[in-house]
Amino acid sequence: MKPMNSTRVCNICGKKKRHIKFKHEYKKTCLKCETRWWMRFLRSIVMERRLTPLERLANRSGYMGSAFIMMSPYLLPYDGVGAYTYILGACFSIPQVWLAKQWNIVIVNFNLLIGYGLYIFSP
């Protein structure tokens, strides 16, 4: 926590105000600007929340999975290495889209797993 006598600048009015003039330490808008009817309406539309550790981990693995999927078409000619990277990419990106409840992309990733799994394990 910040000390009570420190000052911050409001992002709306641009004035320096004491720390106690803000709702909490993460707020960037002072209480006076916050209570204007238009700002109050806009703030009520936006939900403030932080990501849970599971969501952060899923996002990072999703980015890595997307990178594997993006480079896979270029690796397919090299003894089928691209098929393995497609499978890795699908496995890494499923948790991200599952937590985001993007079921169409979950189905696409399962399709990737099944399709390239059959490609690898077929004689």
mmCIF file of N, CA and C in Angstrom:
data_model
loop_
_atom_site.group_PDB
_atom_site.id
_atom_site.type_symbol
_atom_site.label_atom_id
_atom_site.label_comp_id
_atom_site.label_asym_id
_atom_site.label_seq_id
_atom_site.Cartn_x
_atom_site.Cartn_y
_atom_site.Cartn_z
ATOM 1 N N MET A 1 0.822 -1.179 0.000
ATOM 2 C CA MET A 1 0.000 0.000 0.000
ATOM 3 C C MET A 1 0.868 1.244 0.000
ATOM 4 N N LYS A 2 0.342 2.286 -0.629
ATOM 5 C CA LYS A 2 1.043 3.552 -0.679
ATOM 6 C C LYS A 2 0.744 4.344 0.587
ATOM 7 N N PRO A 3 1.663 5.202 0.992
ATOM 8 C CA PRO A 3 1.380 6.029 2.160
ATOM 9 C C PRO A 3 0.221 6.978 1.891
ATOM 10 N N MET A 4 -0.479 7.369 2.940
ATOM 11 C CA MET A 4 -1.675 8.185 2.802
ATOM 12 C C MET A 4 -1.373 9.598 2.300
ATOM 13 N N ASN A 5 -0.166 10.109 2.510
ATOM 14 C CA ASN A 5 0.110 11.487 2.136
ATOM 15 C C ASN A 5 0.735 11.624 0.748
ATOM 16 N N SER A 6 0.880 10.547 0.006
ATOM 17 C CA SER A 6 1.445 10.636 -1.333
ATOM 18 C C SER A 6 0.397 11.185 -2.309
ATOM 19 N N THR A 7 0.874 11.719 -3.438
ATOM 20 C CA THR A 7 -0.047 12.293 -4.419
ATOM 21 C C THR A 7 0.032 11.516 -5.712
ATOM 22 N N ARG A 8 -1.069 11.538 -6.434
ATOM 23 C CA ARG A 8 -1.149 10.918 -7.757
ATOM 24 C C ARG A 8 -1.872 11.863 -8.686
ATOM 25 N N VAL A 9 -1.777 11.598 -9.982
ATOM 26 C CA VAL A 9 -2.439 12.425 -10.981
ATOM 27 C C VAL A 9 -3.646 11.665 -11.518
ATOM 28 N N CYS A 10 -4.787 12.332 -11.539
ATOM 29 C CA CYS A 10 -6.016 11.735 -12.081
ATOM 30 C C CYS A 10 -5.893 11.664 -13.601
ATOM 31 N N ASN A 11 -6.319 10.553 -14.188
ATOM 32 C CA ASN A 11 -6.199 10.414 -15.637
ATOM 33 C C ASN A 11 -7.307 11.149 -16.397
ATOM 34 N N ILE A 12 -8.319 11.660 -15.719
ATOM 35 C CA ILE A 12 -9.394 12.404 -16.377
ATOM 36 C C ILE A 12 -9.151 13.907 -16.294
ATOM 37 N N CYS A 13 -9.049 14.427 -15.058
ATOM 38 C CA CYS A 13 -8.906 15.877 -14.896
ATOM 39 C C CYS A 13 -7.453 16.314 -14.944
ATOM 40 N N GLY A 14 -6.495 15.422 -14.738
ATOM 41 C CA GLY A 14 -5.076 15.745 -14.818
ATOM 42 C C GLY A 14 -4.537 16.474 -13.601
ATOM 43 N N LYS A 15 -5.308 16.572 -12.520
ATOM 44 C CA LYS A 15 -4.870 17.279 -11.319
ATOM 45 C C LYS A 15 -4.167 16.327 -10.369
ATOM 46 N N LYS A 16 -3.193 16.891 -9.630
ATOM 47 C CA LYS A 16 -2.527 16.119 -8.588
ATOM 48 C C LYS A 16 -3.430 16.089 -7.380
ATOM 49 N N LYS A 17 -3.675 14.903 -6.854
ATOM 50 C CA LYS A 17 -4.550 14.751 -5.697
ATOM 51 C C LYS A 17 -3.923 13.774 -4.723
ATOM 52 N N ARG A 18 -4.355 13.867 -3.463
ATOM 53 C CA ARG A 18 -3.848 12.961 -2.447
ATOM 54 C C ARG A 18 -4.348 11.541 -2.721
ATOM 55 N N HIS A 19 -3.627 10.613 -2.165
ATOM 56 C CA HIS A 19 -3.933 9.191 -2.386
ATOM 57 C C HIS A 19 -5.339 8.829 -1.904
ATOM 58 N N ILE A 20 -5.808 9.489 -0.858
ATOM 59 C CA ILE A 20 -7.123 9.147 -0.313
ATOM 60 C C ILE A 20 -8.265 9.635 -1.198
ATOM 61 N N LYS A 21 -7.970 10.433 -2.208
ATOM 62 C CA LYS A 21 -9.004 10.901 -3.132
ATOM 63 C C LYS A 21 -9.319 9.871 -4.218
ATOM 64 N N PHE A 22 -8.667 8.716 -4.155
ATOM 65 C CA PHE A 22 -8.898 7.640 -5.108
ATOM 66 C C PHE A 22 -9.555 6.478 -4.389
ATOM 67 N N LYS A 23 -10.376 5.713 -5.102
ATOM 68 C CA LYS A 23 -11.144 4.631 -4.495
ATOM 69 C C LYS A 23 -10.235 3.554 -3.897
ATOM 70 N N HIS A 24 -9.221 3.127 -4.654
ATOM 71 C CA HIS A 24 -8.224 2.179 -4.158
ATOM 72 C C HIS A 24 -6.946 2.423 -4.910
ATOM 73 N N GLU A 25 -5.889 1.703 -4.553
ATOM 74 C CA GLU A 25 -4.564 2.030 -5.085
ATOM 75 C C GLU A 25 -4.410 1.750 -6.580
ATOM 76 N N TYR A 26 -5.280 0.924 -7.166
ATOM 77 C CA TYR A 26 -5.166 0.633 -8.593
ATOM 78 C C TYR A 26 -6.003 1.571 -9.452
ATOM 79 N N LYS A 27 -6.877 2.354 -8.838
ATOM 80 C CA LYS A 27 -7.709 3.300 -9.585
ATOM 81 C C LYS A 27 -6.855 4.439 -10.103
ATOM 82 N N LYS A 28 -7.117 4.873 -11.320
ATOM 83 C CA LYS A 28 -6.397 5.998 -11.906
ATOM 84 C C LYS A 28 -7.272 7.231 -12.010
ATOM 85 N N THR A 29 -8.563 7.082 -11.698
ATOM 86 C CA THR A 29 -9.508 8.190 -11.761
ATOM 87 C C THR A 29 -9.897 8.584 -10.345
ATOM 88 N N CYS A 30 -9.867 9.885 -10.047
ATOM 89 C CA CYS A 30 -10.224 10.343 -8.702
ATOM 90 C C CYS A 30 -11.724 10.170 -8.470
ATOM 91 N N LEU A 31 -12.123 10.245 -7.194
ATOM 92 C CA LEU A 31 -13.525 10.026 -6.843
ATOM 93 C C LEU A 31 -14.437 11.092 -7.441
ATOM 94 N N LYS A 32 -13.955 12.329 -7.551
ATOM 95 C CA LYS A 32 -14.779 13.400 -8.100
ATOM 96 C C LYS A 32 -15.092 13.132 -9.577
ATOM 97 N N CYS A 33 -14.090 12.738 -10.334
ATOM 98 C CA CYS A 33 -14.323 12.423 -11.758
ATOM 99 C C CYS A 33 -15.129 11.135 -11.899
ATOM 100 N N GLU A 34 -14.945 10.231 -10.951
ATOM 101 C CA GLU A 34 -15.643 8.945 -10.991
ATOM 102 C C GLU A 34 -17.140 9.113 -10.773
ATOM 103 N N THR A 35 -17.529 10.124 -9.977
ATOM 104 C CA THR A 35 -18.939 10.268 -9.630
ATOM 105 C C THR A 35 -19.727 11.089 -10.638
ATOM 106 N N ARG A 36 -19.098 11.600 -11.676
ATOM 107 C CA ARG A 36 -19.872 12.254 -12.724
ATOM 108 C C ARG A 36 -20.750 11.193 -13.379
ATOM 109 N N TRP A 37 -21.963 11.573 -13.752
ATOM 110 C CA TRP A 37 -22.942 10.568 -14.185
ATOM 111 C C TRP A 37 -22.472 9.800 -15.401
ATOM 112 N N TRP A 38 -21.811 10.454 -16.340
ATOM 113 C CA TRP A 38 -21.371 9.760 -17.550
ATOM 114 C C TRP A 38 -20.256 8.780 -17.231
ATOM 115 N N MET A 39 -19.294 9.202 -16.398
ATOM 116 C CA MET A 39 -18.204 8.310 -16.010
ATOM 117 C C MET A 39 -18.733 7.132 -15.190
ATOM 118 N N ARG A 40 -19.671 7.406 -14.323
ATOM 119 C CA ARG A 40 -20.262 6.344 -13.520
ATOM 120 C C ARG A 40 -20.925 5.308 -14.421
ATOM 121 N N PHE A 41 -21.608 5.786 -15.451
ATOM 122 C CA PHE A 41 -22.251 4.871 -16.398
ATOM 123 C C PHE A 41 -21.209 4.047 -17.149
ATOM 124 N N LEU A 42 -20.166 4.708 -17.646
ATOM 125 C CA LEU A 42 -19.134 3.983 -18.388
ATOM 126 C C LEU A 42 -18.398 2.984 -17.503
ATOM 127 N N ARG A 43 -18.108 3.369 -16.265
ATOM 128 C CA ARG A 43 -17.415 2.457 -15.351
ATOM 129 C C ARG A 43 -18.279 1.255 -14.985
ATOM 130 N N SER A 44 -19.576 1.441 -14.966
ATOM 131 C CA SER A 44 -20.454 0.317 -14.626
ATOM 132 C C SER A 44 -20.497 -0.721 -15.748
ATOM 133 N N ILE A 45 -20.181 -0.317 -16.971
ATOM 134 C CA ILE A 45 -20.184 -1.248 -18.095
ATOM 135 C C ILE A 45 -18.944 -2.143 -18.066
ATOM 136 N N VAL A 46 -17.793 -1.573 -17.660
ATOM 137 C CA VAL A 46 -16.520 -2.288 -17.700
ATOM 138 C C VAL A 46 -16.311 -3.034 -16.388
ATOM 139 N N MET A 47 -15.906 -4.301 -16.487
ATOM 140 C CA MET A 47 -15.665 -5.105 -15.300
ATOM 141 C C MET A 47 -14.167 -5.131 -15.009
ATOM 142 N N GLU A 48 -13.788 -4.781 -13.791
ATOM 143 C CA GLU A 48 -12.390 -4.841 -13.385
ATOM 144 C C GLU A 48 -12.109 -6.203 -12.774
ATOM 145 N N ARG A 49 -11.135 -6.890 -13.316
ATOM 146 C CA ARG A 49 -10.746 -8.152 -12.698
ATOM 147 C C ARG A 49 -9.332 -8.501 -13.131
ATOM 148 N N ARG A 50 -8.684 -9.309 -12.330
ATOM 149 C CA ARG A 50 -7.338 -9.777 -12.632
ATOM 150 C C ARG A 50 -7.426 -11.251 -13.034
ATOM 151 N N LEU A 51 -6.453 -11.678 -13.835
ATOM 152 C CA LEU A 51 -6.431 -13.075 -14.253
ATOM 153 C C LEU A 51 -5.954 -13.961 -13.109
ATOM 154 N N THR A 52 -6.519 -15.139 -13.018
ATOM 155 C CA THR A 52 -6.063 -16.109 -12.029
ATOM 156 C C THR A 52 -4.759 -16.742 -12.532
ATOM 157 N N PRO A 53 -3.990 -17.358 -11.642
ATOM 158 C CA PRO A 53 -2.753 -18.007 -12.102
ATOM 159 C C PRO A 53 -2.996 -19.066 -13.179
ATOM 160 N N LEU A 54 -4.111 -19.788 -13.079
ATOM 161 C CA LEU A 54 -4.436 -20.800 -14.085
ATOM 162 C C LEU A 54 -4.690 -20.142 -15.448
ATOM 163 N N GLU A 55 -5.385 -19.009 -15.454
ATOM 164 C CA GLU A 55 -5.652 -18.313 -16.713
ATOM 165 C C GLU A 55 -4.362 -17.754 -17.313
ATOM 166 N N ARG A 56 -3.462 -17.245 -16.458
ATOM 167 C CA ARG A 56 -2.181 -16.740 -16.965
ATOM 168 C C ARG A 56 -1.347 -17.853 -17.582
ATOM 169 N N LEU A 57 -1.309 -19.007 -16.914
ATOM 170 C CA LEU A 57 -0.555 -20.147 -17.436
ATOM 171 C C LEU A 57 -1.162 -20.642 -18.742
ATOM 172 N N ALA A 58 -2.498 -20.686 -18.800
ATOM 173 C CA ALA A 58 -3.169 -21.135 -20.025
ATOM 174 C C ALA A 58 -2.912 -20.164 -21.173
ATOM 175 N N ASN A 59 -2.897 -18.865 -20.896
ATOM 176 C CA ASN A 59 -2.610 -17.887 -21.950
ATOM 177 C C ASN A 59 -1.205 -18.062 -22.496
ATOM 178 N N ARG A 60 -0.243 -18.264 -21.605
ATOM 179 C CA ARG A 60 1.145 -18.427 -22.068
ATOM 180 C C ARG A 60 1.320 -19.706 -22.873
ATOM 181 N N SER A 61 0.704 -20.782 -22.424
ATOM 182 C CA SER A 61 0.815 -22.026 -23.195
ATOM 183 C C SER A 61 0.062 -21.892 -24.520
ATOM 184 N N GLY A 62 -1.017 -21.123 -24.536
ATOM 185 C CA GLY A 62 -1.757 -20.899 -25.776
ATOM 186 C C GLY A 62 -0.933 -20.151 -26.806
ATOM 187 N N TYR A 63 -0.164 -19.165 -26.339
ATOM 188 C CA TYR A 63 0.708 -18.439 -27.272
ATOM 189 C C TYR A 63 1.773 -19.369 -27.839
ATOM 190 N N MET A 64 2.325 -20.232 -27.000
ATOM 191 C CA MET A 64 3.332 -21.170 -27.479
ATOM 192 C C MET A 64 2.707 -22.158 -28.465
ATOM 193 N N GLY A 65 1.492 -22.617 -28.178
ATOM 194 C CA GLY A 65 0.804 -23.522 -29.096
ATOM 195 C C GLY A 65 0.512 -22.858 -30.430
ATOM 196 N N SER A 66 0.120 -21.588 -30.399
ATOM 197 C CA SER A 66 -0.124 -20.863 -31.651
ATOM 198 C C SER A 66 1.149 -20.736 -32.466
ATOM 199 N N ALA A 67 2.274 -20.516 -31.782
ATOM 200 C CA ALA A 67 3.548 -20.434 -32.500
ATOM 201 C C ALA A 67 3.890 -21.771 -33.166
ATOM 202 N N PHE A 68 3.654 -22.876 -32.459
ATOM 203 C CA PHE A 68 3.896 -24.200 -33.058
ATOM 204 C C PHE A 68 2.999 -24.418 -34.275
ATOM 205 N N ILE A 69 1.729 -24.039 -34.159
ATOM 206 C CA ILE A 69 0.802 -24.232 -35.273
ATOM 207 C C ILE A 69 1.194 -23.362 -36.464
ATOM 208 N N MET A 70 1.676 -22.144 -36.194
ATOM 209 C CA MET A 70 2.062 -21.255 -37.296
ATOM 210 C C MET A 70 3.293 -21.755 -38.043
ATOM 211 N N MET A 71 4.236 -22.377 -37.339
ATOM 212 C CA MET A 71 5.453 -22.814 -38.036
ATOM 213 C C MET A 71 5.325 -24.216 -38.631
ATOM 214 N N SER A 72 4.281 -24.940 -38.280
ATOM 215 C CA SER A 72 4.126 -26.323 -38.727
ATOM 216 C C SER A 72 4.024 -26.512 -40.236
ATOM 217 N N PRO A 73 3.286 -25.672 -40.991
ATOM 218 C CA PRO A 73 3.213 -25.918 -42.435
ATOM 219 C C PRO A 73 4.572 -25.855 -43.129
ATOM 220 N N TYR A 74 5.480 -25.064 -42.570
ATOM 221 C CA TYR A 74 6.796 -24.943 -43.174
ATOM 222 C C TYR A 74 7.698 -26.113 -42.822
ATOM 223 N N LEU A 75 7.331 -26.868 -41.781
ATOM 224 C CA LEU A 75 8.135 -28.012 -41.357
ATOM 225 C C LEU A 75 7.608 -29.347 -41.873
ATOM 226 N N LEU A 76 6.441 -29.365 -42.507
ATOM 227 C CA LEU A 76 5.881 -30.623 -43.014
ATOM 228 C C LEU A 76 6.776 -31.320 -44.033
ATOM 229 N N PRO A 77 7.439 -30.610 -44.945
ATOM 230 C CA PRO A 77 8.289 -31.324 -45.914
ATOM 231 C C PRO A 77 9.495 -32.027 -45.304
ATOM 232 N N TYR A 78 9.901 -31.651 -44.102
ATOM 233 C CA TYR A 78 11.096 -32.221 -43.486
ATOM 234 C C TYR A 78 10.748 -33.459 -42.665
ATOM 235 N N ASP A 79 10.532 -34.576 -43.328
ATOM 236 C CA ASP A 79 10.253 -35.875 -42.704
ATOM 237 C C ASP A 79 9.075 -35.829 -41.741
ATOM 238 N N GLY A 80 8.099 -35.011 -42.014
ATOM 239 C CA GLY A 80 6.887 -34.968 -41.201
ATOM 240 C C GLY A 80 7.055 -34.324 -39.835
ATOM 241 N N VAL A 81 8.116 -33.537 -39.642
ATOM 242 C CA VAL A 81 8.311 -32.857 -38.353
ATOM 243 C C VAL A 81 7.144 -31.919 -38.079
ATOM 244 N N GLY A 82 6.571 -31.354 -39.121
ATOM 245 C CA GLY A 82 5.448 -30.438 -38.974
ATOM 246 C C GLY A 82 4.231 -31.096 -38.343
ATOM 247 N N ALA A 83 4.041 -32.380 -38.583
ATOM 248 C CA ALA A 83 2.911 -33.084 -37.980
ATOM 249 C C ALA A 83 3.065 -33.149 -36.461
ATOM 250 N N TYR A 84 4.292 -33.371 -36.007
ATOM 251 C CA TYR A 84 4.534 -33.395 -34.564
ATOM 252 C C TYR A 84 4.334 -32.011 -33.945
ATOM 253 N N THR A 85 4.764 -30.977 -34.650
ATOM 254 C CA THR A 85 4.574 -29.627 -34.111
ATOM 255 C C THR A 85 3.101 -29.222 -34.158
ATOM 256 N N TYR A 86 2.343 -29.726 -35.137
ATOM 257 C CA TYR A 86 0.894 -29.489 -35.138
ATOM 258 C C TYR A 86 0.264 -30.095 -33.884
ATOM 259 N N ILE A 87 0.651 -31.308 -33.547
ATOM 260 C CA ILE A 87 0.090 -31.977 -32.373
ATOM 261 C C ILE A 87 0.488 -31.246 -31.095
ATOM 262 N N LEU A 88 1.761 -30.843 -30.995
ATOM 263 C CA LEU A 88 2.196 -30.071 -29.827
ATOM 264 C C LEU A 88 1.431 -28.752 -29.723
ATOM 265 N N GLY A 89 1.265 -28.085 -30.850
ATOM 266 C CA GLY A 89 0.541 -26.811 -30.863
ATOM 267 C C GLY A 89 -0.905 -26.964 -30.418
ATOM 268 N N ALA A 90 -1.550 -28.020 -30.870
ATOM 269 C CA ALA A 90 -2.941 -28.261 -30.460
ATOM 270 C C ALA A 90 -3.013 -28.560 -28.965
ATOM 271 N N CYS A 91 -2.080 -29.357 -28.468
ATOM 272 C CA CYS A 91 -2.074 -29.686 -27.037
ATOM 273 C C CYS A 91 -1.825 -28.446 -26.172
ATOM 274 N N PHE A 92 -0.936 -27.569 -26.621
ATOM 275 C CA PHE A 92 -0.635 -26.369 -25.842
ATOM 276 C C PHE A 92 -1.730 -25.312 -25.914
ATOM 277 N N SER A 93 -2.486 -25.276 -27.001
ATOM 278 C CA SER A 93 -3.484 -24.211 -27.128
ATOM 279 C C SER A 93 -4.871 -24.616 -26.624
ATOM 280 N N ILE A 94 -5.117 -25.884 -26.400
ATOM 281 C CA ILE A 94 -6.432 -26.310 -25.897
ATOM 282 C C ILE A 94 -6.767 -25.700 -24.529
ATOM 283 N N PRO A 95 -5.850 -25.657 -23.535
ATOM 284 C CA PRO A 95 -6.249 -25.071 -22.246
ATOM 285 C C PRO A 95 -6.689 -23.613 -22.338
ATOM 286 N N GLN A 96 -6.036 -22.836 -23.180
ATOM 287 C CA GLN A 96 -6.399 -21.423 -23.310
ATOM 288 C C GLN A 96 -7.814 -21.257 -23.849
ATOM 289 N N VAL A 97 -8.135 -21.962 -24.924
ATOM 290 C CA VAL A 97 -9.462 -21.799 -25.515
ATOM 291 C C VAL A 97 -10.533 -22.495 -24.680
ATOM 292 N N TRP A 98 -10.139 -23.509 -23.907
ATOM 293 C CA TRP A 98 -11.103 -24.176 -23.020
ATOM 294 C C TRP A 98 -11.517 -23.219 -21.900
ATOM 295 N N LEU A 99 -10.542 -22.540 -21.274
ATOM 296 C CA LEU A 99 -10.866 -21.600 -20.204
ATOM 297 C C LEU A 99 -11.622 -20.382 -20.722
ATOM 298 N N ALA A 100 -11.361 -20.008 -21.966
ATOM 299 C CA ALA A 100 -12.068 -18.869 -22.559
ATOM 300 C C ALA A 100 -13.442 -19.277 -23.088
ATOM 301 N N LYS A 101 -13.741 -20.557 -23.034
ATOM 302 C CA LYS A 101 -15.017 -21.116 -23.507
ATOM 303 C C LYS A 101 -15.267 -20.821 -24.986
ATOM 304 N N GLN A 102 -14.203 -20.942 -25.775
ATOM 305 C CA GLN A 102 -14.315 -20.787 -27.224
ATOM 306 C C GLN A 102 -14.394 -22.192 -27.822
ATOM 307 N N TRP A 103 -15.585 -22.742 -27.750
ATOM 308 C CA TRP A 103 -15.773 -24.157 -28.045
ATOM 309 C C TRP A 103 -15.501 -24.489 -29.503
ATOM 310 N N ASN A 104 -15.727 -23.559 -30.417
ATOM 311 C CA ASN A 104 -15.442 -23.848 -31.824
ATOM 312 C C ASN A 104 -13.944 -24.073 -32.039
ATOM 313 N N ILE A 105 -13.098 -23.326 -31.351
ATOM 314 C CA ILE A 105 -11.652 -23.504 -31.513
ATOM 315 C C ILE A 105 -11.184 -24.760 -30.772
ATOM 316 N N VAL A 106 -11.867 -25.116 -29.682
ATOM 317 C CA VAL A 106 -11.554 -26.376 -28.993
ATOM 318 C C VAL A 106 -11.793 -27.539 -29.950
ATOM 319 N N ILE A 107 -12.900 -27.497 -30.673
ATOM 320 C CA ILE A 107 -13.217 -28.565 -31.632
ATOM 321 C C ILE A 107 -12.197 -28.601 -32.758
ATOM 322 N N VAL A 108 -11.776 -27.429 -33.232
ATOM 323 C CA VAL A 108 -10.755 -27.376 -34.290
ATOM 324 C C VAL A 108 -9.447 -27.990 -33.789
ATOM 325 N N ASN A 109 -9.068 -27.699 -32.548
ATOM 326 C CA ASN A 109 -7.828 -28.264 -32.011
ATOM 327 C C ASN A 109 -7.933 -29.777 -31.814
ATOM 328 N N PHE A 110 -9.090 -30.261 -31.368
ATOM 329 C CA PHE A 110 -9.272 -31.716 -31.270
ATOM 330 C C PHE A 110 -9.208 -32.355 -32.655
ATOM 331 N N ASN A 111 -9.745 -31.680 -33.648
ATOM 332 C CA ASN A 111 -9.665 -32.157 -35.024
ATOM 333 C C ASN A 111 -8.210 -32.232 -35.474
ATOM 334 N N LEU A 112 -7.422 -31.222 -35.100
ATOM 335 C CA LEU A 112 -5.985 -31.241 -35.402
ATOM 336 C C LEU A 112 -5.313 -32.449 -34.751
ATOM 337 N N LEU A 113 -5.632 -32.689 -33.493
ATOM 338 C CA LEU A 113 -5.037 -33.828 -32.783
ATOM 339 C C LEU A 113 -5.375 -35.154 -33.452
ATOM 340 N N ILE A 114 -6.639 -35.329 -33.789
ATOM 341 C CA ILE A 114 -7.076 -36.591 -34.402
ATOM 342 C C ILE A 114 -6.487 -36.738 -35.801
ATOM 343 N N GLY A 115 -6.567 -35.685 -36.595
ATOM 344 C CA GLY A 115 -6.099 -35.756 -37.984
ATOM 345 C C GLY A 115 -4.611 -36.033 -38.092
ATOM 346 N N TYR A 116 -3.805 -35.261 -37.374
ATOM 347 C CA TYR A 116 -2.369 -35.475 -37.464
ATOM 348 C C TYR A 116 -1.912 -36.665 -36.639
ATOM 349 N N GLY A 117 -2.699 -37.069 -35.646
ATOM 350 C CA GLY A 117 -2.408 -38.326 -34.949
ATOM 351 C C GLY A 117 -2.552 -39.512 -35.879
ATOM 352 N N LEU A 118 -3.620 -39.517 -36.678
ATOM 353 C CA LEU A 118 -3.803 -40.575 -37.667
ATOM 354 C C LEU A 118 -2.714 -40.516 -38.748
ATOM 355 N N TYR A 119 -2.292 -39.301 -39.118
ATOM 356 C CA TYR A 119 -1.241 -39.132 -40.122
ATOM 357 C C TYR A 119 0.074 -39.747 -39.634
ATOM 358 N N ILE A 120 0.393 -39.538 -38.352
ATOM 359 C CA ILE A 120 1.651 -40.035 -37.804
ATOM 360 C C ILE A 120 1.605 -41.537 -37.591
ATOM 361 N N PHE A 121 0.500 -42.048 -37.034
ATOM 362 C CA PHE A 121 0.437 -43.461 -36.647
ATOM 363 C C PHE A 121 -0.088 -44.385 -37.735
ATOM 364 N N SER A 122 -0.448 -43.850 -38.891
ATOM 365 C CA SER A 122 -0.865 -44.737 -39.975
ATOM 366 C C SER A 122 0.356 -45.258 -40.719
ATOM 367 N N PRO A 123 0.282 -46.496 -41.195
ATOM 368 C CA PRO A 123 1.458 -47.088 -41.871
ATOM 369 C C PRO A 123 1.697 -46.538 -43.238
#
